[in-house]
Coordinates of C-alpha atoms in Angstrom, one line a residue:
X347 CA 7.5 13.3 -7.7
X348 CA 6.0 16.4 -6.5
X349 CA 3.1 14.1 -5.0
X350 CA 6.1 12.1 -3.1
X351 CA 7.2 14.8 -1.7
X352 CA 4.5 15.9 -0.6
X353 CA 3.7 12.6 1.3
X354 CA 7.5 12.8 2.9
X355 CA 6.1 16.8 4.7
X356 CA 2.9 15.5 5.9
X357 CA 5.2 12.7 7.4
X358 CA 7.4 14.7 9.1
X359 CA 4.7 17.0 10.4
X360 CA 2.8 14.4 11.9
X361 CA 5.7 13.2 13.5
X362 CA 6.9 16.0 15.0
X363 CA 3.1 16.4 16.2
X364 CA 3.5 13.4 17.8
X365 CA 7.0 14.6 19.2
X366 CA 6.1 17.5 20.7
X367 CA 2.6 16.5 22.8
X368 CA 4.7 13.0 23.5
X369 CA 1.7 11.4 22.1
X370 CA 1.5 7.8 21.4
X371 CA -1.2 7.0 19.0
X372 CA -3.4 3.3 19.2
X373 CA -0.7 0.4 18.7
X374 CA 1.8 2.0 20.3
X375 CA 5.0 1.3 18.6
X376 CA 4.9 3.7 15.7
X377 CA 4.6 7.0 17.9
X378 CA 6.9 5.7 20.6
X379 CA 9.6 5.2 17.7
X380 CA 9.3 8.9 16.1
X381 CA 9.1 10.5 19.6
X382 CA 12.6 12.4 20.5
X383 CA 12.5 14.4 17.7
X384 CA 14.7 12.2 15.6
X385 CA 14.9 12.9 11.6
X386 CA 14.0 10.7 8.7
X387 CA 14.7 12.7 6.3
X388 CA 17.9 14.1 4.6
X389 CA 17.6 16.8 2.1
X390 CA 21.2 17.4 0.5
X391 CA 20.3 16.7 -2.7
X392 CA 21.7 14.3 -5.0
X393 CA 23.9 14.1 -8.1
X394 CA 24.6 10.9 -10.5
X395 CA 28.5 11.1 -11.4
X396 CA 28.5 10.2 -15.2
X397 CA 29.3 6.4 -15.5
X398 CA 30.5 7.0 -19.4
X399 CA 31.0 8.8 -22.4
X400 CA 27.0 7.6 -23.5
X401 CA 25.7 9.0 -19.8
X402 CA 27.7 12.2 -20.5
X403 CA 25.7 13.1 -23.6
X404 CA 22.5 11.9 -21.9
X405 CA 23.2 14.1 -18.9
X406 CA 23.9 16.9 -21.9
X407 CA 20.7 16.4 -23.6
X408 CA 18.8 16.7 -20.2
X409 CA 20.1 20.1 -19.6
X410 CA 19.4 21.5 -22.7
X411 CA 15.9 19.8 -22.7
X412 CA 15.3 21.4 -19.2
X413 CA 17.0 25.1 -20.2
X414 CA 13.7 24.8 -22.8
X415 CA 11.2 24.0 -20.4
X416 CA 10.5 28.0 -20.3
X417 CA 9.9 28.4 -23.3
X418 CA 8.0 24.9 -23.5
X419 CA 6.0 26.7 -20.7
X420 CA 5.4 30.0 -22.5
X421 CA 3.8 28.5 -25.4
X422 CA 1.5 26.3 -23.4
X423 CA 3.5 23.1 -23.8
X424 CA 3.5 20.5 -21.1
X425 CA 7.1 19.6 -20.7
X426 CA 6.3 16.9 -18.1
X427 CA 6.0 13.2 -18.3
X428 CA 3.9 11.2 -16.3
X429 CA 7.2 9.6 -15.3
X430 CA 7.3 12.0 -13.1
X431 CA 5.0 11.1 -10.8
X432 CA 2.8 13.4 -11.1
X433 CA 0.9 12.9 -14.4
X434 CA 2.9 16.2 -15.9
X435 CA 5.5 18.8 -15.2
X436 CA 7.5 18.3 -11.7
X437 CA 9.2 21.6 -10.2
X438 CA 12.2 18.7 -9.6
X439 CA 15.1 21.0 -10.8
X440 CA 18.2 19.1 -11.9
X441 CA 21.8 21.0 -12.8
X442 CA 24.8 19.2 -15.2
X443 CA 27.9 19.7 -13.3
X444 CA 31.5 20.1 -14.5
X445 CA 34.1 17.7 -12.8
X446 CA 35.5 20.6 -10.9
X447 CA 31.8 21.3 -9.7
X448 CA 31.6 17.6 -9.0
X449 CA 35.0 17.5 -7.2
X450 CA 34.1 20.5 -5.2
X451 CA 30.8 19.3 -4.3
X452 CA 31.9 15.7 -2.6
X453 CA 35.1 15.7 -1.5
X454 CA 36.5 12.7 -1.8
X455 CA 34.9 11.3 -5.1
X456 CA 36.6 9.7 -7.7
X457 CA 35.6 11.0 -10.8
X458 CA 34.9 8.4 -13.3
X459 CA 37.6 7.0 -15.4
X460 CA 36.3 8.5 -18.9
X461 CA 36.1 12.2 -17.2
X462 CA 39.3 11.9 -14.8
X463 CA 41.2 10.8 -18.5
X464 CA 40.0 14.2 -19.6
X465 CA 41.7 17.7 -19.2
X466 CA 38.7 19.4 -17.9
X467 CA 38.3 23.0 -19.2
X468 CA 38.6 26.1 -16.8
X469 CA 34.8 26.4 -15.6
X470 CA 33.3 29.4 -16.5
X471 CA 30.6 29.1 -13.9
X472 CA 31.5 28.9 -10.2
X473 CA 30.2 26.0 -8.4
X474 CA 26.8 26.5 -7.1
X475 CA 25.8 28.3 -10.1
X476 CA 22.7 27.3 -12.3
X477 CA 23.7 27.2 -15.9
X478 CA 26.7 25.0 -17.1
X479 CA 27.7 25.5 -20.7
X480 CA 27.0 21.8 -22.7
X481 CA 28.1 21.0 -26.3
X482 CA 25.0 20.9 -28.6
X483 CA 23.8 17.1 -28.9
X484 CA 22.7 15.9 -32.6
X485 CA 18.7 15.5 -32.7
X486 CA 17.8 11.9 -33.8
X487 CA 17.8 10.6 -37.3
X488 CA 13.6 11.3 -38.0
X489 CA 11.8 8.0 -38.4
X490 CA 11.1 9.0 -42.3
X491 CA 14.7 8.5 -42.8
X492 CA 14.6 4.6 -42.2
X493 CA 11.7 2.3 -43.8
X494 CA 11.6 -0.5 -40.9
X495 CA 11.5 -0.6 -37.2
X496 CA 14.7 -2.4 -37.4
X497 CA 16.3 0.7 -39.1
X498 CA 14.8 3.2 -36.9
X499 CA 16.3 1.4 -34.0
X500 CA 20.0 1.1 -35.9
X501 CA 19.7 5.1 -36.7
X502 CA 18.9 5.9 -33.2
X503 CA 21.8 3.7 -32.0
X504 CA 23.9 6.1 -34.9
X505 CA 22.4 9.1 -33.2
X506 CA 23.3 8.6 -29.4
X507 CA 26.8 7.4 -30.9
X508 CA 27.5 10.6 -32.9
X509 CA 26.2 12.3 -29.6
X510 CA 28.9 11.1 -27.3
X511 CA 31.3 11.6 -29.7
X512 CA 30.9 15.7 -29.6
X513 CA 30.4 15.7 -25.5
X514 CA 33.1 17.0 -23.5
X515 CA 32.7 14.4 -20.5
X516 CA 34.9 17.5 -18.3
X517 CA 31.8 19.5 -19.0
X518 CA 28.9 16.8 -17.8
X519 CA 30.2 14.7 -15.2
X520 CA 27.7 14.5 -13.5
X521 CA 23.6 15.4 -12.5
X522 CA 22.3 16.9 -9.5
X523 CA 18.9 16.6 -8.4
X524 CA 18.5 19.5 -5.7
X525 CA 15.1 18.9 -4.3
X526 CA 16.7 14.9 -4.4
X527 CA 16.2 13.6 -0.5
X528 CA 17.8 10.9 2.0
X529 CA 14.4 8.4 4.0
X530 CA 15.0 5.8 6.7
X531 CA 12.0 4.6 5.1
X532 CA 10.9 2.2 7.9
X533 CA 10.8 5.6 9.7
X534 CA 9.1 7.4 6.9
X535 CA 6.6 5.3 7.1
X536 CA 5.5 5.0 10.6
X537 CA 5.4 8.8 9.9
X538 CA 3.2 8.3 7.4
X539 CA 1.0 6.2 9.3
X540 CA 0.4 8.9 12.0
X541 CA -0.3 11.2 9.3
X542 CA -3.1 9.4 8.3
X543 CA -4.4 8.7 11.8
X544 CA -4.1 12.9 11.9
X545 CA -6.1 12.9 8.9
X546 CA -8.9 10.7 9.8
X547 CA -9.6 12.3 13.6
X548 CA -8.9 15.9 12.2
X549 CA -12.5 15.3 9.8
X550 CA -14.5 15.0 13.1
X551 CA -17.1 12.8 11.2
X552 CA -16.2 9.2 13.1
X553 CA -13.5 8.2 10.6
X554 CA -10.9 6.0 11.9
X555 CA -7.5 4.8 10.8
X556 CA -6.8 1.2 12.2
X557 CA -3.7 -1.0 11.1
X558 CA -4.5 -4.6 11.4
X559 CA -1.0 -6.6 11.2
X560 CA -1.7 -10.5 10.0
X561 CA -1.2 -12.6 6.9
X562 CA -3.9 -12.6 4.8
X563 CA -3.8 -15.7 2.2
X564 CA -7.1 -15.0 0.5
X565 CA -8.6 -11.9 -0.2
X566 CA -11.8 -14.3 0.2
X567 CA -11.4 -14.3 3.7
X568 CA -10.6 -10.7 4.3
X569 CA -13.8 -9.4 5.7
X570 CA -13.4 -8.0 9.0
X571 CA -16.3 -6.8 10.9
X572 CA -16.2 -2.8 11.2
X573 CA -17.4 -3.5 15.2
X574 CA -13.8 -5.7 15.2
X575 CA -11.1 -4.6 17.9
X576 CA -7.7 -3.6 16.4
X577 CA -5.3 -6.6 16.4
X578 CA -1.8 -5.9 17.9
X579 CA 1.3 -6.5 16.7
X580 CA 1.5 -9.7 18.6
X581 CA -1.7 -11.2 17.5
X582 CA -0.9 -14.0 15.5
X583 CA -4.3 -14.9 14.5
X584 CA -5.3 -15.9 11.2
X585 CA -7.3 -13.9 8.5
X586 CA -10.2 -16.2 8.7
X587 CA -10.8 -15.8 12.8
X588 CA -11.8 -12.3 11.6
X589 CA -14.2 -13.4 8.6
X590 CA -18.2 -13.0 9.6
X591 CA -18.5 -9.6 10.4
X592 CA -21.3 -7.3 10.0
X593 CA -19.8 -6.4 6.6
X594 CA -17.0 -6.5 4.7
X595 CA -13.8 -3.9 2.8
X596 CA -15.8 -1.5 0.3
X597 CA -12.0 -2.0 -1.0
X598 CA -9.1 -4.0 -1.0
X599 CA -6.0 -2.5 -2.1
X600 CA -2.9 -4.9 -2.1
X601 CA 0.4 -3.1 -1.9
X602 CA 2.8 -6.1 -0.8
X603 CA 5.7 -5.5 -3.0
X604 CA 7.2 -8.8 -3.6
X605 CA 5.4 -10.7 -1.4
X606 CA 1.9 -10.0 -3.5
X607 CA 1.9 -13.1 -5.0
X608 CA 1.6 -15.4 -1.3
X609 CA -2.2 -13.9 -1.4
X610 CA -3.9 -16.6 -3.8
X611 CA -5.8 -14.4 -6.2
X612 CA -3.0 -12.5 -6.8
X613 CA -0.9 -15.7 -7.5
X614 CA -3.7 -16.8 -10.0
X615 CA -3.2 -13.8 -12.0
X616 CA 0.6 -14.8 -12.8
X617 CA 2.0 -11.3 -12.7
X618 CA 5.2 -10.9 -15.3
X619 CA 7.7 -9.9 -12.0
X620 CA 10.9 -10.7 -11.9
X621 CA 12.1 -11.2 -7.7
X622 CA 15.3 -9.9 -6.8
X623 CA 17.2 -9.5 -3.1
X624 CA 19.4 -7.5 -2.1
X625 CA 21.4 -7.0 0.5
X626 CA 22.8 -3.4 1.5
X627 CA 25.6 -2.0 4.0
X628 CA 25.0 0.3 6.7
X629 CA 28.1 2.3 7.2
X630 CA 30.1 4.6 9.7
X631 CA 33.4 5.8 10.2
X632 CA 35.8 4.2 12.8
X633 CA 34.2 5.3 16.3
X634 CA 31.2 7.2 14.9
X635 CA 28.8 4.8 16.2
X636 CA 25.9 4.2 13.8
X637 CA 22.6 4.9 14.8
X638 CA 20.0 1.9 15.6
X639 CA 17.5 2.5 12.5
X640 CA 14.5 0.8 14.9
X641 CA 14.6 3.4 16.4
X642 CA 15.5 1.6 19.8
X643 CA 17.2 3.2 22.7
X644 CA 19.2 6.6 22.3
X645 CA 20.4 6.2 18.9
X646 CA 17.9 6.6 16.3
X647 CA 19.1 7.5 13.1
X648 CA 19.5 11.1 12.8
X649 CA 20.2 12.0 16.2
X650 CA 23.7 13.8 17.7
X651 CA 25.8 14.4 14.5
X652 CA 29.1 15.1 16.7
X653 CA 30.3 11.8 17.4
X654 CA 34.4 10.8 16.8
X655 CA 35.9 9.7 13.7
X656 CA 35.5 11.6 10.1
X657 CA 32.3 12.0 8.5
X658 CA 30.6 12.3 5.3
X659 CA 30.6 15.9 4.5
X660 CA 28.0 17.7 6.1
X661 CA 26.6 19.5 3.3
X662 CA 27.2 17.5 0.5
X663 CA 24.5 15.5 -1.5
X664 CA 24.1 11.3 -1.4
X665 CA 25.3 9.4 -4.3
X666 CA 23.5 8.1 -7.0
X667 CA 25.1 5.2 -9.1
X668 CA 25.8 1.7 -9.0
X669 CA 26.6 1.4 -6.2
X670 CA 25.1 4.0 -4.9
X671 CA 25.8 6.1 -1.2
X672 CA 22.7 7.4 0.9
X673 CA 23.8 9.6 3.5
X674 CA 21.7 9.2 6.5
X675 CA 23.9 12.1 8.4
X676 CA 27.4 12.6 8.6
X677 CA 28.5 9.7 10.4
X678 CA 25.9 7.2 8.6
X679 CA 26.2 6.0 4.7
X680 CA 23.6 3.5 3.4
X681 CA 25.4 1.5 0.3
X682 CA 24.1 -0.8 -1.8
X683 CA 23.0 -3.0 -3.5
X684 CA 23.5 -6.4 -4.4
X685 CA 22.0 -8.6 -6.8
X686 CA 20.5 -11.9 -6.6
X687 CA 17.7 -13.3 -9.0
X688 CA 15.0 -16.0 -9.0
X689 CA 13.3 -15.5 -5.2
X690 CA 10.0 -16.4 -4.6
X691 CA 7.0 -14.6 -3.0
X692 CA 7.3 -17.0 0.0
X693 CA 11.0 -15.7 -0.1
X694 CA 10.1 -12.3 -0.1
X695 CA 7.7 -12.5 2.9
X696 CA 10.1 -14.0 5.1
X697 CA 12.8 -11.7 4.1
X698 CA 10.3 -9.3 5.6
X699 CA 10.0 -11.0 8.7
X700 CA 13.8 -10.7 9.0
X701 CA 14.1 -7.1 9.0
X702 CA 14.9 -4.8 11.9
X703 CA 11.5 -2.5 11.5
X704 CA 9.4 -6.2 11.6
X705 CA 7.1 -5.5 14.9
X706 CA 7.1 -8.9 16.1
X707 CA 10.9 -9.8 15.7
X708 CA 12.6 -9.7 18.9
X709 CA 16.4 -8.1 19.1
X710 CA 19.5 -8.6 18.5
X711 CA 20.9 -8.9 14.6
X712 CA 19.2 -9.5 11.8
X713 CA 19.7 -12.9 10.1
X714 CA 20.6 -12.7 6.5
X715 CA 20.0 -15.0 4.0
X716 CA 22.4 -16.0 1.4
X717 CA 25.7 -17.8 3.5
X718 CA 28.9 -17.6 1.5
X719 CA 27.8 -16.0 -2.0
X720 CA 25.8 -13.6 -0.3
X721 CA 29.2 -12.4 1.9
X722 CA 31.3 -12.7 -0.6
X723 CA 28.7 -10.2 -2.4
X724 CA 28.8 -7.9 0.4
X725 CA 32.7 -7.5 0.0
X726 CA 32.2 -7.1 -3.5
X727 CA 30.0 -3.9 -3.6
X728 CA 32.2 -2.7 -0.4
X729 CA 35.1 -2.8 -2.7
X730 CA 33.2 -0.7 -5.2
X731 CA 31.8 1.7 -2.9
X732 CA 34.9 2.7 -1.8
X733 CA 36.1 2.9 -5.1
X734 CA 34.0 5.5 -5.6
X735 CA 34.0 7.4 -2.5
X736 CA 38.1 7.5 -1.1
X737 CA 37.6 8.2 3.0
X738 CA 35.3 5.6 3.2
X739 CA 38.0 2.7 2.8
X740 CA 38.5 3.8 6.7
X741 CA 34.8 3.1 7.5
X742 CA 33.6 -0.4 8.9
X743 CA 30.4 -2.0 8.2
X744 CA 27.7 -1.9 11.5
X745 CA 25.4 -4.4 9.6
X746 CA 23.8 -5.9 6.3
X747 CA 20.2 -5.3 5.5
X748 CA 18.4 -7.5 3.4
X749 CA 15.1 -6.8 0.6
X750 CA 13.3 -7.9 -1.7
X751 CA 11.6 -6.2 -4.9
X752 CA 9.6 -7.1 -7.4
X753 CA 10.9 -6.1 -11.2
X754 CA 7.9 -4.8 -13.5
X755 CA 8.6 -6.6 -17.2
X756 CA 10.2 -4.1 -19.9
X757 CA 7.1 -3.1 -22.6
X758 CA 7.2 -0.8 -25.6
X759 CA 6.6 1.8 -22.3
X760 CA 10.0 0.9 -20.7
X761 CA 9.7 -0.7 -17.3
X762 CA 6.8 0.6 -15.4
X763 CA 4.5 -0.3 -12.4
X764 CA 1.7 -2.4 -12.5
X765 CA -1.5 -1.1 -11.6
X766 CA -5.3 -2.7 -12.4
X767 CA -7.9 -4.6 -11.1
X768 CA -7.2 -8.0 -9.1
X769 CA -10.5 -10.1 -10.5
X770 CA -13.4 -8.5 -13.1
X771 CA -16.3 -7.2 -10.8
X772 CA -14.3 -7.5 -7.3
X773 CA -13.5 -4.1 -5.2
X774 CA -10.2 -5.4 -5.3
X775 CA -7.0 -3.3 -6.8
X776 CA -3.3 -4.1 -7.1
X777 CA -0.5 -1.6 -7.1
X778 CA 3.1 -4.2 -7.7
X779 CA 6.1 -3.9 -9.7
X780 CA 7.5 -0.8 -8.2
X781 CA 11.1 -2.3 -8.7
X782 CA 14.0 0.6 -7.1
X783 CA 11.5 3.6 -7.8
X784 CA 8.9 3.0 -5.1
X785 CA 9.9 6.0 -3.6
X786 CA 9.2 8.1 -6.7
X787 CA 5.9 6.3 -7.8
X788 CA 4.1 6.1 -4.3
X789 CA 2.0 9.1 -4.2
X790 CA 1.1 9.1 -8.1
X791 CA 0.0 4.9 -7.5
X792 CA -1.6 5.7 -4.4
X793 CA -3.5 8.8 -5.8
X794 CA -4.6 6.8 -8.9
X795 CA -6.1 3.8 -7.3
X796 CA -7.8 5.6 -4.7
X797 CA -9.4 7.9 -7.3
X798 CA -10.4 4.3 -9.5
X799 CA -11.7 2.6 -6.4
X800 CA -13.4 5.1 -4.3
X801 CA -15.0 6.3 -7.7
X802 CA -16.7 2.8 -7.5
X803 CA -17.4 3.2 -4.3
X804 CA -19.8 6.2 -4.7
X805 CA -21.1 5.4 -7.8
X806 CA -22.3 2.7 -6.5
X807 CA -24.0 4.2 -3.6
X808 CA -27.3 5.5 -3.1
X809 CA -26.3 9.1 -1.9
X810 CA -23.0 10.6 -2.3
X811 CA -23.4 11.9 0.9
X812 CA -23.2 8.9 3.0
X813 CA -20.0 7.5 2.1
X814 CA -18.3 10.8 0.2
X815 CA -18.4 12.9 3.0
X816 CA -16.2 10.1 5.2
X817 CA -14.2 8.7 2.6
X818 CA -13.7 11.8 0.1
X819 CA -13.2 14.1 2.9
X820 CA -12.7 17.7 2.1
X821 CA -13.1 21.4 4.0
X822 CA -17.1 21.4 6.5
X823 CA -19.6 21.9 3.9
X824 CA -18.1 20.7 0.2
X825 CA -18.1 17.2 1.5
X826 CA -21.2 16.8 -1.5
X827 CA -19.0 18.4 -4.0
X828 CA -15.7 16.4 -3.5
X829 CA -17.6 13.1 -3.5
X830 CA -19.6 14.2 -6.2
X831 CA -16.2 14.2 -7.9
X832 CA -15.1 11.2 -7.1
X833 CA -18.2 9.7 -8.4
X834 CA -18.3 10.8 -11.8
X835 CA -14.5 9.7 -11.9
X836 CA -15.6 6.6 -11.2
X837 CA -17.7 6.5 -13.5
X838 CA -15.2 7.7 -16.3
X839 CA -12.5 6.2 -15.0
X840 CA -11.9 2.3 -13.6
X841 CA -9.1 0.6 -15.1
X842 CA -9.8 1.6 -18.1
X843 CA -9.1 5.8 -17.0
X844 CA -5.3 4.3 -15.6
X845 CA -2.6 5.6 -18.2
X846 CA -2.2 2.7 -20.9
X847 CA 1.7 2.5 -19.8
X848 CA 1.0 1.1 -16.2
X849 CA -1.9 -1.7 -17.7
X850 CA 0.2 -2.8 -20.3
X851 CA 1.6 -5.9 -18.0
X852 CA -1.7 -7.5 -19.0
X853 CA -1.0 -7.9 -22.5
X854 CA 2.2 -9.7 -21.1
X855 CA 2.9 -13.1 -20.6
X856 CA 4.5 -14.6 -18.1
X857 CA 6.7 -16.7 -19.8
X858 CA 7.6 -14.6 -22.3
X859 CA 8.3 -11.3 -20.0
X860 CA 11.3 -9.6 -20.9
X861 CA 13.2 -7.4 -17.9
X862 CA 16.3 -5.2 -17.4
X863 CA 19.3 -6.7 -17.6
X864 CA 20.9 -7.6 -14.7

């Protein structure tokens, strides 16, 4: 998480950079859209209401595992998980609320059924504080109390059972994540992209950043010559007219989500995804004139908070839950989402094409896919979200957006992303299977392949020098040192050095992949 957040400053600094000099980089679009000064990001927070009794004691057990972490610390413990994005500990604070907390918090909310049944006890903290008294939660039944896996899974079962049982749902109704955030992330990453244009002219050394937009079908064909101009976003040629360069990629790395699997050698490796679309509301209250998320004439997302009608309260964090409500300022909620199973990667890339941040789709509103089921879903998690939020039954719905993701399989890890080499011997590396938690894994993924492959990359070089110092970067003078680095990670590393959890897909078969319910 830490390495996410990271990401989402260096994004906002490059594009306030590029705001204040009214710069706009090669290609145009991207710096024209983040000029004005208009935010992507919403930092509120953002707190999970309990949805039961079960989530109650879970949100107990998580406070009184984090009131440890101290002492964890103290005694040299790491605390972390490399869940969290970061390979260990994350400075991500999180606080259990009471319902009165929670009711204070977002006004408006309706507490959840098992909580609002409950006569909540007079707080004794006031809201804002940072400790919230929980009931203890009974450890686990220890694995030598059962003989067979079967067993152990029943006595667990037993153990989160006799822990909801001794929760008081009045006193953990809810989670808040503080450092939690709010992205337009069509925004975020155009951000992102000038970053890394920042980052490649700031090392003075003739780096360039270059974005290439065009379908690639083979990763065969993908060899563009280094001497090649930069296509535009209008350029509709094919991958091949750019084959037969003067070399090729040192590395591939294919990060298209759901649509990985229209590239043919990632198609051959049958990844165990499961597709899913869905299709979420963009928000705002009667006259309060939601913002054009493209980022197209004077109302980018973000922009004048002051406009008519009642708004989402100014201070108080998005909601978590499903379904869940992203505020994207006061007069802006994001909810969502729907469900729909069985897409295909074809699917998936023309959902793509559909969506109001595609460069080369013209104006006007975007097309969903879907007809009656899909509205008759979009009513359905209306009716829902304003079930959990009250004002916003007086809201109206500016437009439907549409997405696809790509489910990673459920191992003996739980449900992680998929990460590995694309064929044996081939400088080509897949990061899929991000599922809802993209934003969380990004930086961690990104960090570990680019470690993995540019490892490669310098081992197999005849001087560290001549590719480290461009590649690995780093402060004048320690070019050697960081790419010296990189090389022995390389070397250490590979696949093989990626945590067991997110290679695990491979021992799965297609056929026989098991995901989270629906």
């Amino acid at each position: 998480m830490d390495e996410a957040l990271a990401l989402v400053a260096a994004a906002e600094a490059a594009a306030a950079q590029a705001a204040a000099v009214d710069v706009v980089p090669a290609g145009g679009r991207p710096g024209q859209e983040l000029s004005g000064g208009r935010s992507f990001v919403w930092r509120h927070g953002l707190v999970r209401p309990a949805a039961n009794v079960k989530q109650s004691a879970d949100f107990a057990k998580a406070g009184q595992t984090m009131a440890a972490q101290p002492t964890l610390a103290a005694q040299g413990t790491n605390a972390g998980s490399f869940a969290s994005g970061s390979g260990g500990r994350s400075s991500t604070r999180i606080r259990i609320l009471t319902a009165a907390e929670l009711e204070t918090l977002v006004p408006g909310l309706n507490l959840p059924a098992h909580v609002a049944n409950v006569s909540a006890p007079t707080p004794t903290a006031s809201p804002g504080s940072t400790s919230v008294e929980a009931a203890p939660v009974p450890a686990p039944a220890p694995a030598a109390a059962t003989d067979a896996a079967g067993g152990n899974r029943r006595a667990r079962r037993a153990a989160a059972a006799a822990a909801a049982a001794t929760v008081d749902p009045a006193s953990n109704a809810g989670l808040l994540i503080e450092a939690g955030l709010v992205l337009d992330v069509g925004l975020y990453l155009r951000g992102l992209w000038l970053a890394c244009q920042a980052e490649a002219e700031a090392r003075s050394d003739g780096s360039t950043a270059q974005l290439r937009l065009q379908r690639v079908a083979s990763l065969e064909h993908l060899r563009p010559s280094h001497a090649a101009p930069a296509l535009s976003a209008n350029d509709n040629r094919s991958d091949s007219s750019c084959s037969g360069g003067v070399r090729g990629y040192d590395v591939v790395v294919v990060a298209a989500g759901a649509a990985a699997a229209t590239i043919d050698e990632v198609a051959a490796l049958g990844l165990p995804l499961q597709l899913c679309q869905g299709l979420t509301l963009v928000m705002a209250p009667p006259g309060g004139g939601v913002r054009d998320a493209a980022g197209s004439g004077t109302t980018g997302p973000g922009a004048d908070d002051s406009g008519c009608g009642a708004g989402y309260p100014a201070t108080a964090p998005s909601l978590l839950g499903q379904p869940y409500l992203a505020a994207q300022s006061r007069h802006r909620l994001v909810v969502g989402a729907t469900k729909a199973y069985g897409w295909s990667a074809e699917q998936a890339l023309a959902a793509c094409g559909r969506s109001e941040y595609a460069e080369a789709r013209g104006g006007g509103d975007v097309p969903v896919a879907g007809g009656l089921e899909a509205q008759q879903a979009v009513e359905a998690l209306r009716a829902a979200a304003c079930g959990v939020w009250r004002p916003l039954s007086d809201w109206q719905v500016d437009r439907v957006r549409e997405g696809v993701r790509a489910l990673p399989p459920r191992t003996q890890h739980g449900s992680l992303p998929l990460l590995g080499r694309v064929a044996p011997g081939r400088p080509w590396w897949l990061v899929a299977g991000l599922g809802s938690r993209g934003l969380v894994y990004h930086g961690w993924l990104g960090r570990l392949v680019a470690e993995a492959a540019l490892g490669e990359v310098l081992a197999g070089s005849a001087t560290v020098g001549g590719v480290g110092s461009s590649t690995a970067g780093g402060a004048a003078g320690d070019g050697e040192s960081v790419g010296q680095g990189l090389q022995d990670s390389g070397r250490r590393r590979g696949e093989a050095g990626f945590p067991e959890e997110l290679t695990a897909w491979r021992r799965v078969a297609p056929g026989a992949a098991v995901f989270e319910a629906p």
